[in-house]
XYZ file of C-alpha atoms in Angstrom:
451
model
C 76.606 -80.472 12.720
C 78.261 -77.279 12.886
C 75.569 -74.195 12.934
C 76.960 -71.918 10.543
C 76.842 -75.193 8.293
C 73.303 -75.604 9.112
C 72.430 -72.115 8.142
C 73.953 -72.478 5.026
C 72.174 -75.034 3.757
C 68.431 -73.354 5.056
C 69.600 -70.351 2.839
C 70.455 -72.527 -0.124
C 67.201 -73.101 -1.938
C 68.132 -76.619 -3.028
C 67.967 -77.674 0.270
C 64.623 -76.465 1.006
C 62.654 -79.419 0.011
C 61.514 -82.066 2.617
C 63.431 -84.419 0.985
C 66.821 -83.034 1.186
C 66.119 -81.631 4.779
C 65.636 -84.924 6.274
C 68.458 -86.060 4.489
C 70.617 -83.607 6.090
C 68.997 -83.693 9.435
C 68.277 -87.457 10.769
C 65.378 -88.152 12.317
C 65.093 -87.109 15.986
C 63.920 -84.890 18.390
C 66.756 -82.818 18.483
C 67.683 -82.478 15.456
C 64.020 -81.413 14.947
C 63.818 -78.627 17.538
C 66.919 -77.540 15.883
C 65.191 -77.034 12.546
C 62.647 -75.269 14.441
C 65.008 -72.725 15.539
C 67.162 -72.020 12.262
C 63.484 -71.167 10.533
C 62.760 -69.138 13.508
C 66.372 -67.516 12.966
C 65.162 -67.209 9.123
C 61.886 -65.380 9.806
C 62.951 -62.934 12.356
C 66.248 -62.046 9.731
C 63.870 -61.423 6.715
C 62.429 -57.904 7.565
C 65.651 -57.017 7.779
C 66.871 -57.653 4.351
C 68.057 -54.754 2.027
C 65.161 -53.417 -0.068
C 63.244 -55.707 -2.436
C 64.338 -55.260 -6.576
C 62.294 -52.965 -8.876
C 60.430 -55.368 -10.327
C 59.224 -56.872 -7.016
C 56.211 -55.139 -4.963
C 56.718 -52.785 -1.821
C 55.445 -53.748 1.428
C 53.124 -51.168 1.672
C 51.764 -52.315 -1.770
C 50.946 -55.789 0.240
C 49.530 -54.778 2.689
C 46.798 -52.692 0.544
C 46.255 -56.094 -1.408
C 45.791 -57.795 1.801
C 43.250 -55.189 2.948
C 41.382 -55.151 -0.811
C 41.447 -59.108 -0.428
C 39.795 -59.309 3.129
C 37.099 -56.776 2.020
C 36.503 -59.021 -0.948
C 36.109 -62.100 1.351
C 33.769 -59.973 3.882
C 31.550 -59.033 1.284
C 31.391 -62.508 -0.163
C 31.059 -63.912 2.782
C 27.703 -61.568 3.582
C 26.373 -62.102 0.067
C 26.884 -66.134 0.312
C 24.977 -65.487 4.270
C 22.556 -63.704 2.646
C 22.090 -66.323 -0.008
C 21.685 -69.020 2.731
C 19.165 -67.324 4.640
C 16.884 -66.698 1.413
C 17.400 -70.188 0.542
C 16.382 -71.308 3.970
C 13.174 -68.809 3.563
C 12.460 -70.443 0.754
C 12.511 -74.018 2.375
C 10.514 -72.889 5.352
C 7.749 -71.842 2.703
C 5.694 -74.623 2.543
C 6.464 -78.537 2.694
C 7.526 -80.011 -1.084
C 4.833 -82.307 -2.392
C 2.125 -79.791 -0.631
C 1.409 -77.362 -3.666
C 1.371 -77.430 -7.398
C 4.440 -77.679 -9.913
C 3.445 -74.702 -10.966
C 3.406 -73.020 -7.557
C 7.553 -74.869 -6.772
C 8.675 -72.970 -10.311
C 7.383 -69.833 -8.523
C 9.026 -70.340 -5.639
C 11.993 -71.418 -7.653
C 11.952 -67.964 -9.166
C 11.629 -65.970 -6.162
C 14.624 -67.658 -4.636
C 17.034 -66.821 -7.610
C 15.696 -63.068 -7.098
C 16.824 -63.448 -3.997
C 19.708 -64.387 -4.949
C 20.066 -61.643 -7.578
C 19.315 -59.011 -5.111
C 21.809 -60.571 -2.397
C 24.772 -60.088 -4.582
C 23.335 -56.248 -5.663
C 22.724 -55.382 -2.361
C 26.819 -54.462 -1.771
C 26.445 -52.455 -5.106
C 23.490 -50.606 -3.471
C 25.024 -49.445 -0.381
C 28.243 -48.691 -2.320
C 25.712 -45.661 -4.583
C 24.003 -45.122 -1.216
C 27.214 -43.739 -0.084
C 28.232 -42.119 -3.380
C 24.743 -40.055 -3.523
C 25.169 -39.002 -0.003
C 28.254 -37.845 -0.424
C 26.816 -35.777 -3.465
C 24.377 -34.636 -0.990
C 26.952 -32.775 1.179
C 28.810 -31.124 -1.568
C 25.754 -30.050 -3.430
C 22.865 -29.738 -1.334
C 20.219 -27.376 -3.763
C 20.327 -30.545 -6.531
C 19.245 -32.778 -3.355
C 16.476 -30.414 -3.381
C 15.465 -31.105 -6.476
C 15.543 -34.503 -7.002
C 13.540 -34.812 -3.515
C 10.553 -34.729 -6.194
C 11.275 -38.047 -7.245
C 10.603 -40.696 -5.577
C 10.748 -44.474 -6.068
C 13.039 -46.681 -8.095
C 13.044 -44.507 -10.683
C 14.438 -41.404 -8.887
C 16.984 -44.078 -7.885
C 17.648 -45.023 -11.361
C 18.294 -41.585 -11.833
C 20.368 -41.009 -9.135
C 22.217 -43.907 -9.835
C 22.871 -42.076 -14.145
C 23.948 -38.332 -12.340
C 26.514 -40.553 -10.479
C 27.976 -42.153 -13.172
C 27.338 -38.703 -15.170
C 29.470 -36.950 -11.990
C 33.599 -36.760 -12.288
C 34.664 -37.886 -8.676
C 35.345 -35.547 -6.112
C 39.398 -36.062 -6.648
C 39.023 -34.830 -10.017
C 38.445 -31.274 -10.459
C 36.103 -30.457 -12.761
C 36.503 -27.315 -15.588
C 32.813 -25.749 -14.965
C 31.668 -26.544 -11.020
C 28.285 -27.327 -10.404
C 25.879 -24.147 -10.072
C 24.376 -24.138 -6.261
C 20.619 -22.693 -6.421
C 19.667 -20.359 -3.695
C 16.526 -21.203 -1.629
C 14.931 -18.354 -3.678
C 15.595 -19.880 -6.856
C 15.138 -23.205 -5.620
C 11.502 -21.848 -4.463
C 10.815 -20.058 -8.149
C 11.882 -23.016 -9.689
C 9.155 -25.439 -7.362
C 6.749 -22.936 -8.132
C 7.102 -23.119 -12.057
C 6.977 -26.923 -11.679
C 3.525 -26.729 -10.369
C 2.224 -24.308 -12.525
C 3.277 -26.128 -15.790
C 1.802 -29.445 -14.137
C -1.420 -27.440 -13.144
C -1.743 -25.951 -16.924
C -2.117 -29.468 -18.105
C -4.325 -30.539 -15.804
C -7.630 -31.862 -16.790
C -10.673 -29.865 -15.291
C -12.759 -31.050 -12.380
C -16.497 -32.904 -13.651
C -19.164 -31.169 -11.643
C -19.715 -33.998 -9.887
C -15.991 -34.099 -7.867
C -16.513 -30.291 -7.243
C -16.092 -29.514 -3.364
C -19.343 -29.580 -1.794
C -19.004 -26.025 0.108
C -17.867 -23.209 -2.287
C -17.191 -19.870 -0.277
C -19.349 -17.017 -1.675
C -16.478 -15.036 -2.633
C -15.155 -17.562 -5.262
C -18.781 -18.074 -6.840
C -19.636 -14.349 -7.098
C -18.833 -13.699 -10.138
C -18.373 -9.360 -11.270
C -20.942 -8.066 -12.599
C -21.839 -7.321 -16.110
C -20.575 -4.061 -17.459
C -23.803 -1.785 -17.171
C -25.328 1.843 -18.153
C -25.590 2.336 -14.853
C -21.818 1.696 -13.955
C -20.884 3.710 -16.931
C -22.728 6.587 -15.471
C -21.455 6.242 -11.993
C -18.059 6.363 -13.535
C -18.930 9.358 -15.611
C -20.634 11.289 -12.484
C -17.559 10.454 -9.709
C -15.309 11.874 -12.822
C -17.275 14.732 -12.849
C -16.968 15.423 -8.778
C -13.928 15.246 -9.365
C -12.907 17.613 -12.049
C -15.760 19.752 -9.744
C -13.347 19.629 -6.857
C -10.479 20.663 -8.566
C -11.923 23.375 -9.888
C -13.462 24.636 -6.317
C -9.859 23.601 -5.179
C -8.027 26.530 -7.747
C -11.069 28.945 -7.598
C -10.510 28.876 -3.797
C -7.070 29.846 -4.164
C -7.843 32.388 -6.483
C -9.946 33.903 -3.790
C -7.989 33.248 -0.945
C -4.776 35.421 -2.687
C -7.208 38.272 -3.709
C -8.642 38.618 -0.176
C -4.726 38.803 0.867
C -3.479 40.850 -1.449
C -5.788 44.065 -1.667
C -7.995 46.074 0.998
C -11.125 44.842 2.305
C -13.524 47.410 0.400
C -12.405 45.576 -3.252
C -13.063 42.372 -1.198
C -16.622 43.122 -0.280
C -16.920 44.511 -4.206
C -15.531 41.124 -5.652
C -18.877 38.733 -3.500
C -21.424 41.633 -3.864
C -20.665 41.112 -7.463
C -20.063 36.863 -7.238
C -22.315 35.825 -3.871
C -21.273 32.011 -4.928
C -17.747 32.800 -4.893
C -18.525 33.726 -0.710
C -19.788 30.394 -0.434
C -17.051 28.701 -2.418
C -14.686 30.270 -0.328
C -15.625 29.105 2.772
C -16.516 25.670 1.986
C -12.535 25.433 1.198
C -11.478 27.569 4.230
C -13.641 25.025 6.453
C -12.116 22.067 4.564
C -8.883 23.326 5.478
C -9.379 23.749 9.092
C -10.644 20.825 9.852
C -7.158 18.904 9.851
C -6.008 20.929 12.556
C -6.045 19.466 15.746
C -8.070 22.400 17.453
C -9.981 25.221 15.527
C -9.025 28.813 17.127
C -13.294 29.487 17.352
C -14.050 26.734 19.869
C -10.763 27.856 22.152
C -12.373 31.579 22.182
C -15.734 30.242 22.760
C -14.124 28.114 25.819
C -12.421 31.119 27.477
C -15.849 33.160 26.645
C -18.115 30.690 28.786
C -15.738 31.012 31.784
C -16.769 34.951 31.915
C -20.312 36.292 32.521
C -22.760 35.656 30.070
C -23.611 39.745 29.795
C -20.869 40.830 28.267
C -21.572 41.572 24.841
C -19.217 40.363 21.811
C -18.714 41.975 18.644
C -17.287 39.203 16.147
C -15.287 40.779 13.424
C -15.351 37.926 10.254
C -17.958 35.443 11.880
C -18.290 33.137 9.002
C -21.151 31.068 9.866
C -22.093 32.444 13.237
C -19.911 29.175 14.942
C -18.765 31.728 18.042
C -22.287 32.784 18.427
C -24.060 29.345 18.418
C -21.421 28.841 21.048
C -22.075 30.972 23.781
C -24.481 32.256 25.621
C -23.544 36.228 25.192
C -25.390 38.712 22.836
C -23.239 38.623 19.650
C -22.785 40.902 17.116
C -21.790 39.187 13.939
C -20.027 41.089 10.913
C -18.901 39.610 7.609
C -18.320 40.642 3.786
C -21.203 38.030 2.751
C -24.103 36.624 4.659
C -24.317 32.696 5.038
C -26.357 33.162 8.273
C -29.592 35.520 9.036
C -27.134 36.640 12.015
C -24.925 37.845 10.066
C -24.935 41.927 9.358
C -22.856 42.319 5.646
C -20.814 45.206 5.943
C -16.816 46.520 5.563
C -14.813 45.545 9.097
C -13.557 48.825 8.982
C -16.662 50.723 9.193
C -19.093 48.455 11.255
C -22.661 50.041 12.429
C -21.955 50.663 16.282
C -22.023 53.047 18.557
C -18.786 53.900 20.450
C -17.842 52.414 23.461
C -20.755 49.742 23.220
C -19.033 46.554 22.825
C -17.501 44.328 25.961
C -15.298 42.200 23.983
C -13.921 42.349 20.153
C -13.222 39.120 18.272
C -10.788 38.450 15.441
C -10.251 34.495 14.786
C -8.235 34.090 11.420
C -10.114 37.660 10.221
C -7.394 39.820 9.874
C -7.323 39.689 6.249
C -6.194 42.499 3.553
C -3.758 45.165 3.710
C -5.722 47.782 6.205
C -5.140 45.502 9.357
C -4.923 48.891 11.108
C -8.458 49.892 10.552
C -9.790 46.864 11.791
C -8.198 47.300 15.272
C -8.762 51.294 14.598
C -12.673 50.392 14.862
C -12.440 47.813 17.153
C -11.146 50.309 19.418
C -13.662 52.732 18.816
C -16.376 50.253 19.563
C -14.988 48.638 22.788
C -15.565 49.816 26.083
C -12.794 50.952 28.479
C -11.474 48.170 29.982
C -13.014 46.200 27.064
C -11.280 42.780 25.628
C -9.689 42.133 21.947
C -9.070 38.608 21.152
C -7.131 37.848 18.148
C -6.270 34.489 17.095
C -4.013 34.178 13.528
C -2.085 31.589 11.450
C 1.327 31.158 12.978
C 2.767 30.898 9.724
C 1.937 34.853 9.543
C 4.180 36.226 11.748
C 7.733 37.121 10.905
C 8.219 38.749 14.947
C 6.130 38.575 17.110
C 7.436 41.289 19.533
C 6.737 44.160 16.487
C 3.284 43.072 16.122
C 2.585 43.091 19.789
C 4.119 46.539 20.174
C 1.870 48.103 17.076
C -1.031 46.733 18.820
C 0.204 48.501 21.861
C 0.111 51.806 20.100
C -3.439 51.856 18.729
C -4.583 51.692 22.301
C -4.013 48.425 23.946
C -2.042 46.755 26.227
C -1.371 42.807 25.868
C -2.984 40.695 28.726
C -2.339 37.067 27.852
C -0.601 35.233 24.624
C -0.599 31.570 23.336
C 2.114 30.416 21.435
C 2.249 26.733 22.068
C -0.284 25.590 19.063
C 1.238 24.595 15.952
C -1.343 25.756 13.682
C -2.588 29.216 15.285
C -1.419 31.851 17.897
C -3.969 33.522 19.974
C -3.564 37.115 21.892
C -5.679 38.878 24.788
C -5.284 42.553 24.623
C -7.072 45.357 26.899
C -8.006 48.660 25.851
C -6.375 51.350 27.420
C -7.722 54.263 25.276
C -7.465 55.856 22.386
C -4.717 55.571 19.537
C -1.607 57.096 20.449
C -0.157 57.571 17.156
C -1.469 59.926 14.527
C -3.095 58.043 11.389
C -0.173 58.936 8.969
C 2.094 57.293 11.253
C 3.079 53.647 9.801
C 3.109 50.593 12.067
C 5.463 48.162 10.014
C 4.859 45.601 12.651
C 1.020 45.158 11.318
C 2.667 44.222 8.386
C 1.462 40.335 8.322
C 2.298 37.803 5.715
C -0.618 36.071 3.310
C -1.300 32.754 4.129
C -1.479 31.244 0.567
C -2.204 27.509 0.490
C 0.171 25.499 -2.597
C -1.727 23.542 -4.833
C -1.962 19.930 -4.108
C-alpha cells in the first residue's frame, strides 16, 4: 500500500478502531512494524499542530492539572500509608480472642482516630505553613499569641488564619506592628490584671523565710514623730534666718568703716557670733583655708618672732604656731582675743616682727589698717595679707598702693582659686601724705547671693 494512502487513513478517525485497522492492514509482521511507524509519524507531528480552538485548554493549563493531580495522588498515597501503618499498630496490639469485647470496641475506636487524624494530618501541615508564614510578615502578634499554648492556641491560630485576607490580596487597613516597648507594657498589664484576681495565699503556703524588710511594717504615726517633724522644721526656718541675718552683717561690715562695725556687736554681741558661725560655714568648702597656709610658712621661720594678727577670729593662727601672738578683733570669742578698732590697736611702735591680715581687710579705711600695721612693725618686719580673689579688679594698683604706705612686695600667690596671698616688707614710713588717695586700696565687697 502506497504511504501517503496509509497516512490518510491513520488521520481519518473512522479508521482508528482495531477493527477497521486490521482490515486495512493484514496480518503480518510487516505490515505491523509499519503501523508502528505511521503512529510514531503521528505523535512526533502533533506538537506541531496550529494552536488548539478557544474552547479547548492550553498546554500550560495541562500541565498545572497534571501537577495538581500528582500532588493529589502523593498526598493520598501518604494518608492511605499512614492508614496502613495505624491499622497494622492496631493488629500488633494484642492477639484477638485475648481481651474483652469491650476492650476490641476500644481498640476499634482508637484505630478510626487514627484514621481521622491520618487524613487531617495534610490539613495540619498545610496551617503549619500558613501561620509561619504569618509569623514572618507580622512578627509582634507571634509575640503575643506565644502566651497560648496547647490546642487551643492552635484553634485560635487556626480562626486568625481564616480571619486573615491572603498575602496576594492587599488589605485597606494593614496590620499594626507593636514595638518591643509596647509589646513589653502590654505583657506587663497582662500580669497585673491576672495578679488582681488572684486569690490570696492561706498562711499555711506562705514562704517559710520572709526577709525582715518585707515584714517590718512603718510605724504608727506618733507624738513623738510629730514633734521631730515640728523641731527639724524649726532648724530649719532657724537656719534660714542665721543664713539672711549673716548677710545682713556681712554687707554692713563691707559697706561702712570699721568704728560703726565695732558699734553695731558692742551693741548686738550675738550678732559677732552669728557672723562667724556663717563666715566659718562658708570657708569650709574651699579646698584650703588662707589661716593654715600662713601658719605653714610661719613654722618654717623662728619661733621668736612675734605676730600681731589683725582680725583673728577664734585665735586659729595662734593655736597654730608656736610664736607669741597678739590677737585683735571687733568681738571676743576667745580669752586671747584683745577687742579693739584695727586701726588703733594698743602697741608700741616698732614692736611687732610680723603683721597678719587673712580675709581681715574689711570696711572702707583699708588704709588705716596697713597705716598701723606699719607703725607697729619693725624695720625689716613682715605683712602677710591673704584676700578673696574675687576682690580684686588689678592687681598691679593694689600692689603699688601698698608700695607707697611703706612696703615693698616680697612674694605673691596667685594660683588658688578661692584666695590670693601677698608677702610685703617694710621699708619705712609712708611716703605719701594722708590726704593723698590711693584708688588702688579701693577693694570690692565680697557679698555672698542668697541660696
Amino acid at each position: 500500500m502506497p504511504l501517503h494512502l496509509s497516512l490518510l487513513i491513520l488521520h481519518c478517525p473512522l479508521f482508528t478502531s482495531p477493527l477497521l485497522s486490521s482490515l486495512v492492514f493484514p496480518q503480518g509482521s510487516k505490515h505491523r512494524q509499519l503501523l508502528a511507524t505511521l503512529r510514531a509519524l503521528e505523535a512526533a507531528a502533533l506538537p506541531q499542530q496550529s494552536p488548539s480552538l478557544p474552547g479547548s485548554d492550553s498546554e500550560e493549563e495541562v500541565v498545572e492539572r497534571k501537577k495538581k493531580h500528582s500532588k493529589k495522588a502523593s498526598f493520598s498515597n501518604v494518608s492511605i500509608e499512614v492508614e496502613k501503618k495505624r491499622k497494622k499498630k492496631c493488629q500488633k496490639q494484642g492477639p484477638p480472642g485475648s481481651d474483652s469485647e469491650e476492650k476490641e470496641v476500644k481498640r476499634k475506636k482508637k484505630c478510626l482516630k487514627g484514621v481521622f487524624n491520618a487524613s487531617d494530618s495534610a490539613e495540619e501541615e498545610k496551617r503549619k505553613r500558613k501561620h509561619q508564614k504569618q509569623v514572618r510578615s507580622n512578627p509582634a502578634q507571634h509575640l503575643d499569641n506565644d502566651d497560648q499554648t496547647g490546642p487551643k492556641a492552635w484553634k485560635s491560630r487556626d480562626t486568625n488564619d481564616l480571619s486573615q485576607p491572603s498575602s496576594g490580596t492587599t488589605s485597606a487597613n494593614p496590620p499594626h506592628i507593636l514595638s518591643r516597648k509596647q509589646w513589653r507594657n502590654r505583657q506587663k498589664n497582662k500580669r497585673s490584671h491576672k495578679n488582681k484576681f488572684r486569690p490570696p495565699q492561706a498562711p499555711d503556703q506562705a514562704p517559710a523565710t520572709v526577709s525582715t524588710e518585707e515584714t517590718e511594717m512603718p510605724p504608727d504615726p506618733s507624738p513623738h514623730t510629730h514633734e521631730d517633724r515640728a523641731g527639724a522644721l524649726r532648724a530649719r526656718m532657724a537656719q534660714r534666718l542665721d543664713g539672711a541675718r549673716f548677710r545682713y552683717l556681712n554687707e554692713q561690715l563691707y559697706s561702712g568703716p570699721s568704728s560703726a562695725a565695732q558699734r553695731l556687736f558692742q551693741e548686738d554681741p550675738e550678732a559677732f557670733l552669728l557672723y562667724h558661725r556663717g563666715f566659718q560655714s562658708q570657708v569650709k568648702k574651699w579646698p584650703l583655708q588662707p589661716v593654715d597656709r600662713i601658719a605653714r610658712d610661719l613654722r618654717q621661720r623662728p619661733a621668736s618672732l612675734v605676730v600681731a594678727d589683725f582680725g583673728c577670729g577664734d585665735c586659729r593662727l595662734a593655736s597654730s604656731i608656736r610664736n607669741p601672738v597678739h590677737c585683735f578683733d571687733l568681738a571676743s570669742l576667745d580669752p586671747r582675743v584683745t577687742v579693739c578698732d584695727m586701726a588703733q590697736v594698743p602697741l608700741e611702735d616698732e614692736s611687732v616682727d610680723v603683721a597678719v591680715f587673712c580675709l581681715s581687710l574689711m570696711g572702707t579705711n583699708i588704709r588705716d589698717f596697713l597705716e598701723e600695721a606699719n607703725r607697729v612693725l619693725k624695720p625689716g618686719g613682715l605683712l602677710k595679707v591673704a584676700e578673696v580673689s574675687s576682690r580684686f579688679e588689678d592687681v598691679r594698683t593694689f600692689l603699688g598702693a601698698v608700695t607707697k604706705l611703706g612696703f615693698k612686695v616680697i612674694s605673691k600667690d596667685l594660683t588658688n582659686s578661692h584666695f590670693f596671698l601677698f608677702d610685703f616688707e617694710k621699708t619705712g614710713p609712708p611716703r605719701v601724705g594722708p590726704k593723698a588717695q590711693l584708688t588702688g586700696l579701693k577693694l570690692q565687697p565680697c557679698l555672698y547671693k542668697r541660696r
